[in-house]
PDB file of C-alpha atoms in Angstrom:
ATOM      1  CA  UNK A 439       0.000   0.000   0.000  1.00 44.00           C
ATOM      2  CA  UNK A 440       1.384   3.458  -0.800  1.00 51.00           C
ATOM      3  CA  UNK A 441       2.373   5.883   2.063  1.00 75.00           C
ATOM      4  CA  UNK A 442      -0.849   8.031   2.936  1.00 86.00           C
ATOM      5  CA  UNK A 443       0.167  11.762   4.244  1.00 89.00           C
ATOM      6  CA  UNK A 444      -2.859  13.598   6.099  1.00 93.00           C
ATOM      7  CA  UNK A 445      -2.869  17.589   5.550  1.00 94.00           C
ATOM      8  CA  UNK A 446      -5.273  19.337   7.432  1.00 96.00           C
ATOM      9  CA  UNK A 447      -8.146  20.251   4.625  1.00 96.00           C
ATOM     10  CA  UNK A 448      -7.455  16.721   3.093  1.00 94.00           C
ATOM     11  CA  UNK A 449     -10.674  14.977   1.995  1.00 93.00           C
ATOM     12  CA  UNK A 450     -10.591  11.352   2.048  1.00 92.00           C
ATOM     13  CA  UNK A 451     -13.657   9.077   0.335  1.00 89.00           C
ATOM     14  CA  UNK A 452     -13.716   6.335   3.372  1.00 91.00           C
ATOM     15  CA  UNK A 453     -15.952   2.980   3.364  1.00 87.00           C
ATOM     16  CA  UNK A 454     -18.313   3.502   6.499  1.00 82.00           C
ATOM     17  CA  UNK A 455     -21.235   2.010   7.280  1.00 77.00           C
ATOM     18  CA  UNK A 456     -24.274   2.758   6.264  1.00 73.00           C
ATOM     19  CA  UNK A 457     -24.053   3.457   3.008  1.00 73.00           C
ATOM     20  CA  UNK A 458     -20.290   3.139   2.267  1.00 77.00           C
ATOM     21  CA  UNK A 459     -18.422   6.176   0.428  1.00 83.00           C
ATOM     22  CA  UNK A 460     -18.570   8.942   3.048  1.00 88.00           C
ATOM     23  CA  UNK A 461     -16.014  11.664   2.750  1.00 91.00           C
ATOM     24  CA  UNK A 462     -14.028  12.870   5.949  1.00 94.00           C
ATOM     25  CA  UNK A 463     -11.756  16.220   5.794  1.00 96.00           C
ATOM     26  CA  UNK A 464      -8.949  16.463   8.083  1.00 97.00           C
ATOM     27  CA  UNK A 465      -9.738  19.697  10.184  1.00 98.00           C
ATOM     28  CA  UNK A 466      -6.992  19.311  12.614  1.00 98.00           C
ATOM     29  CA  UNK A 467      -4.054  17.627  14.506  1.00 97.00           C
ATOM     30  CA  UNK A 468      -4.789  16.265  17.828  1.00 96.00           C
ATOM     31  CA  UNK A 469      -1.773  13.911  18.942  1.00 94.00           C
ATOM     32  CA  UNK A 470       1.041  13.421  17.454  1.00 93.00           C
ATOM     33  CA  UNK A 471      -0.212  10.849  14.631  1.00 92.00           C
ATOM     34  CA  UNK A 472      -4.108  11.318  15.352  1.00 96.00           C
ATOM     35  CA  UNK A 473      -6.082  13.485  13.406  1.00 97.00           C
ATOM     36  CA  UNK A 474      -9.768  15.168  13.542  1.00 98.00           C
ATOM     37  CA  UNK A 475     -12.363  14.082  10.596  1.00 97.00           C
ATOM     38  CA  UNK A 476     -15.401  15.654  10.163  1.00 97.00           C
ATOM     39  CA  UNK A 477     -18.009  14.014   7.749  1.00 95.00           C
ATOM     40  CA  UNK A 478     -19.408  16.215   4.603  1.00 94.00           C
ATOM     41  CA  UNK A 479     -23.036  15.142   3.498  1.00 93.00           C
ATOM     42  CA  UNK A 480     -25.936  16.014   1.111  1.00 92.00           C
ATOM     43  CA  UNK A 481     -27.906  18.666   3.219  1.00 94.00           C
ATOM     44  CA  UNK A 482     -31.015  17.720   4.448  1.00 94.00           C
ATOM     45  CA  UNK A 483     -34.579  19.313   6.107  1.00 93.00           C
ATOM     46  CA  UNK A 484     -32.951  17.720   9.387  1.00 93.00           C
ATOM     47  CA  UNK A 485     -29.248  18.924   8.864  1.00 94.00           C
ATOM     48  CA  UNK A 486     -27.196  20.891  11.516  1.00 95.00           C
ATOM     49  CA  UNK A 487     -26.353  23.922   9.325  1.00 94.00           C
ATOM     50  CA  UNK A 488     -23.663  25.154  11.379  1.00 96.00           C
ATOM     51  CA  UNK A 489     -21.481  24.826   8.179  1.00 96.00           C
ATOM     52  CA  UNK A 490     -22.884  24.715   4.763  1.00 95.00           C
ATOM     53  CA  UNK A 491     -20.669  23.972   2.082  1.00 95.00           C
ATOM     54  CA  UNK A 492     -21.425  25.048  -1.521  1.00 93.00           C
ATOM     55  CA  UNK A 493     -19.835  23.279  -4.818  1.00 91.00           C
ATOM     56  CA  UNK A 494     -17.026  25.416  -6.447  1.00 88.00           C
ATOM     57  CA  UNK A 495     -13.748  27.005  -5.517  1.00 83.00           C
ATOM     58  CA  UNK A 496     -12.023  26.083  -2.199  1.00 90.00           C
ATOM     59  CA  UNK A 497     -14.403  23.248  -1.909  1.00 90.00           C
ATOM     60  CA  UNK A 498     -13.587  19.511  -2.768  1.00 84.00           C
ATOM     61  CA  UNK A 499     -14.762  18.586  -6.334  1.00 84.00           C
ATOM     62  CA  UNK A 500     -16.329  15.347  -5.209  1.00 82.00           C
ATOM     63  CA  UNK A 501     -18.881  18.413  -3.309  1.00 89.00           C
ATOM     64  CA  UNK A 502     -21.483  18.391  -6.630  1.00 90.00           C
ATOM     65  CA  UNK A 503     -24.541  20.109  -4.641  1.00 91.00           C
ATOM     66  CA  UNK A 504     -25.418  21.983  -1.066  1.00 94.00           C
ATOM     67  CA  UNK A 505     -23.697  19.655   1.359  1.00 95.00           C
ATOM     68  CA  UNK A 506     -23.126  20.291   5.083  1.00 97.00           C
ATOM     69  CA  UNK A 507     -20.872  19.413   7.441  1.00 97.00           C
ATOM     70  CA  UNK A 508     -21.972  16.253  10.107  1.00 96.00           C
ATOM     71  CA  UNK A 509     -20.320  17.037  13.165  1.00 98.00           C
ATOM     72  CA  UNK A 510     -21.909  14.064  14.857  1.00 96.00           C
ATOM     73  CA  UNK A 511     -20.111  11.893  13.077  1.00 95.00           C
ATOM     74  CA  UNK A 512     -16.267  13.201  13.635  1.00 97.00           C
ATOM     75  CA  UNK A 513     -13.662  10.752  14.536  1.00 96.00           C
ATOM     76  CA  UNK A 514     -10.398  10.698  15.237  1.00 97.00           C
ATOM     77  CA  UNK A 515      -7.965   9.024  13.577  1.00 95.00           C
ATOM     78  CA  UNK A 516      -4.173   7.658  12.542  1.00 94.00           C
ATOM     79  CA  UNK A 517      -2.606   6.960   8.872  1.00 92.00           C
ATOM     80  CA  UNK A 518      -3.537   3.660   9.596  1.00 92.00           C
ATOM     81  CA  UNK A 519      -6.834   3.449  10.632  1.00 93.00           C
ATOM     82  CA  UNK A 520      -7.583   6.189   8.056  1.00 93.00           C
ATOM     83  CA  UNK A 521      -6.202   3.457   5.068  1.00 90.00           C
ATOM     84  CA  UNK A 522      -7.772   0.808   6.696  1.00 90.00           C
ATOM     85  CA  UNK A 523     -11.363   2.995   5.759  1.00 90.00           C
ATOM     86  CA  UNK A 524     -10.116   4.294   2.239  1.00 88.00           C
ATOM     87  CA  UNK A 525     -12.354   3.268  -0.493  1.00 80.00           C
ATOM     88  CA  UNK A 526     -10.844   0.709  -2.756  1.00 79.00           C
ATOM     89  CA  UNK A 527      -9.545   2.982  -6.149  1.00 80.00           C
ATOM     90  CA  UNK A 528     -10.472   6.162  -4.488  1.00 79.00           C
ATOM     91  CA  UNK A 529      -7.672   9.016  -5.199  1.00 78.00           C
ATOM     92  CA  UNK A 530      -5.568   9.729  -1.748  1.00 80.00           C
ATOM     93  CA  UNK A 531      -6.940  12.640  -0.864  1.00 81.00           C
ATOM     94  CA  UNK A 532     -10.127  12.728  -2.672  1.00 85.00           C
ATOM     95  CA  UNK A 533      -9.607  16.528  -3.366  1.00 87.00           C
ATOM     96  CA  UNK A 534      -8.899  18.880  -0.602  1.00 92.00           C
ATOM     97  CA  UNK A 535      -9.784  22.400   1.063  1.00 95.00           C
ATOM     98  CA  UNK A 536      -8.675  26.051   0.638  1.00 95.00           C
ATOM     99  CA  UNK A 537      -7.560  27.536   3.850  1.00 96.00           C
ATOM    100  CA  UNK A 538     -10.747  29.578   4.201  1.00 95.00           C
ATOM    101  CA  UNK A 539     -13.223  26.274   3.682  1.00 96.00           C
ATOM    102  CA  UNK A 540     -10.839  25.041   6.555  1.00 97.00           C
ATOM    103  CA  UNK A 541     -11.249  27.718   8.809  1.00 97.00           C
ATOM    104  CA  UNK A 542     -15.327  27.795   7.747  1.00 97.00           C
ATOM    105  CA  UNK A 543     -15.139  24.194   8.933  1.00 97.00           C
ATOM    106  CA  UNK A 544     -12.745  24.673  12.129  1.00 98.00           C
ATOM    107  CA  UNK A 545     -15.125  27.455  13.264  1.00 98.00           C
ATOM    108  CA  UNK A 546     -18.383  26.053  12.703  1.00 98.00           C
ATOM    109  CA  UNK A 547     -16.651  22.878  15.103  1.00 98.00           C
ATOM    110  CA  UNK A 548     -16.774  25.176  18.067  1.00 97.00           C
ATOM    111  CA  UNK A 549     -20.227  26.223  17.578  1.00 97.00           C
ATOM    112  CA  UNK A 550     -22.185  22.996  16.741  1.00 97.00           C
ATOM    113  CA  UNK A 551     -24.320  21.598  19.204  1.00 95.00           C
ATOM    114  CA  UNK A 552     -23.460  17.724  17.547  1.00 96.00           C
ATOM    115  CA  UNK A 553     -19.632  18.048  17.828  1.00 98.00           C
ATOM    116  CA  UNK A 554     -18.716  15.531  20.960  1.00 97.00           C
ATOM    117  CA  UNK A 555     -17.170  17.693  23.641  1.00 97.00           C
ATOM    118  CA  UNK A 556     -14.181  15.592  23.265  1.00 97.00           C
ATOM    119  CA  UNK A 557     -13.516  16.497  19.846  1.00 98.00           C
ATOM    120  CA  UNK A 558     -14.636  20.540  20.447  1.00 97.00           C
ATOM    121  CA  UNK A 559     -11.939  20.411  23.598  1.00 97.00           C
ATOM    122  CA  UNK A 560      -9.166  18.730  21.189  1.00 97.00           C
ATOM    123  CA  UNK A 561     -10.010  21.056  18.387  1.00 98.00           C
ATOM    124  CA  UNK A 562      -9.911  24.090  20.561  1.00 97.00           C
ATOM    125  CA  UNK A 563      -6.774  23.242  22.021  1.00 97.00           C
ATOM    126  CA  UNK A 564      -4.932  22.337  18.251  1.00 97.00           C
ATOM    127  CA  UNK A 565      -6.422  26.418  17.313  1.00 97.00           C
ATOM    128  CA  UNK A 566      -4.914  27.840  20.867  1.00 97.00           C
ATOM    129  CA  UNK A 567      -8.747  28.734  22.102  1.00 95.00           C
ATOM    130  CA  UNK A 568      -8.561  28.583  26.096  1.00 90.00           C
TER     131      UNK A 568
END
């Protein structure tokens, strides 16, 4: 298997359960080798719309229509756990983020009422927020 690097803004096309094919983006370092995902999805009546992310420029191109981010489902994780979920053929990274989609995503972290406080605290901590 080739070497998989994780930048933060990295989107990754990962085979998770229910429907397979969910794509993660790296939003930020928390251990030395573990990493925060977040989990983009088609936007629905029931979405958190903390962060809604629109197809174009800064955005990955696998983003086709109004997506948002599901905070609920954020996990961290290490190179290898994170190739153990890859999708078999998918590009490493799937696409990735400009800085400001990072920073959209980063901020709308602290705010959403589905991020695990685990993951907020971490997050906070890797963007120097007492």
């Amino acid at each position: 298997m080739a070497s998989i690097t994780i930048n933060l803004g990295d989107a990754f096309l990962l085979d998770t359960p229910p429907n397979s094919e969910h794509l993660y983006i790296a939003i930020a370092q928390t251990s030395e080798s573990t990493y925060l995902f977040v989990n983009v999805t088609t936007r629905r009546p029931n979405s958190e719309a903390t962060c809604v992310l629109m197809p174009g420029s800064g955005v990955p191109n696998f983003v086709v229509h109004e997506s948002v981010i599901a905070y609920q489902y954020a996990r961290e994780m290490n190179v290898t756990q994170l190739a153990g979920l890859i999708t078999a053929g998918s590009p490493i990274p799937k696409g990735s983020c400009s800085a400001a989609v990072l920073a959209q995503i980063q901020q709308g972290g602290l705010v959403s009422s589905r991020l695990k406080n685990k993951y907020k605290t971490a997050l906070k901590a890797f963007l120097g927020i007492p």
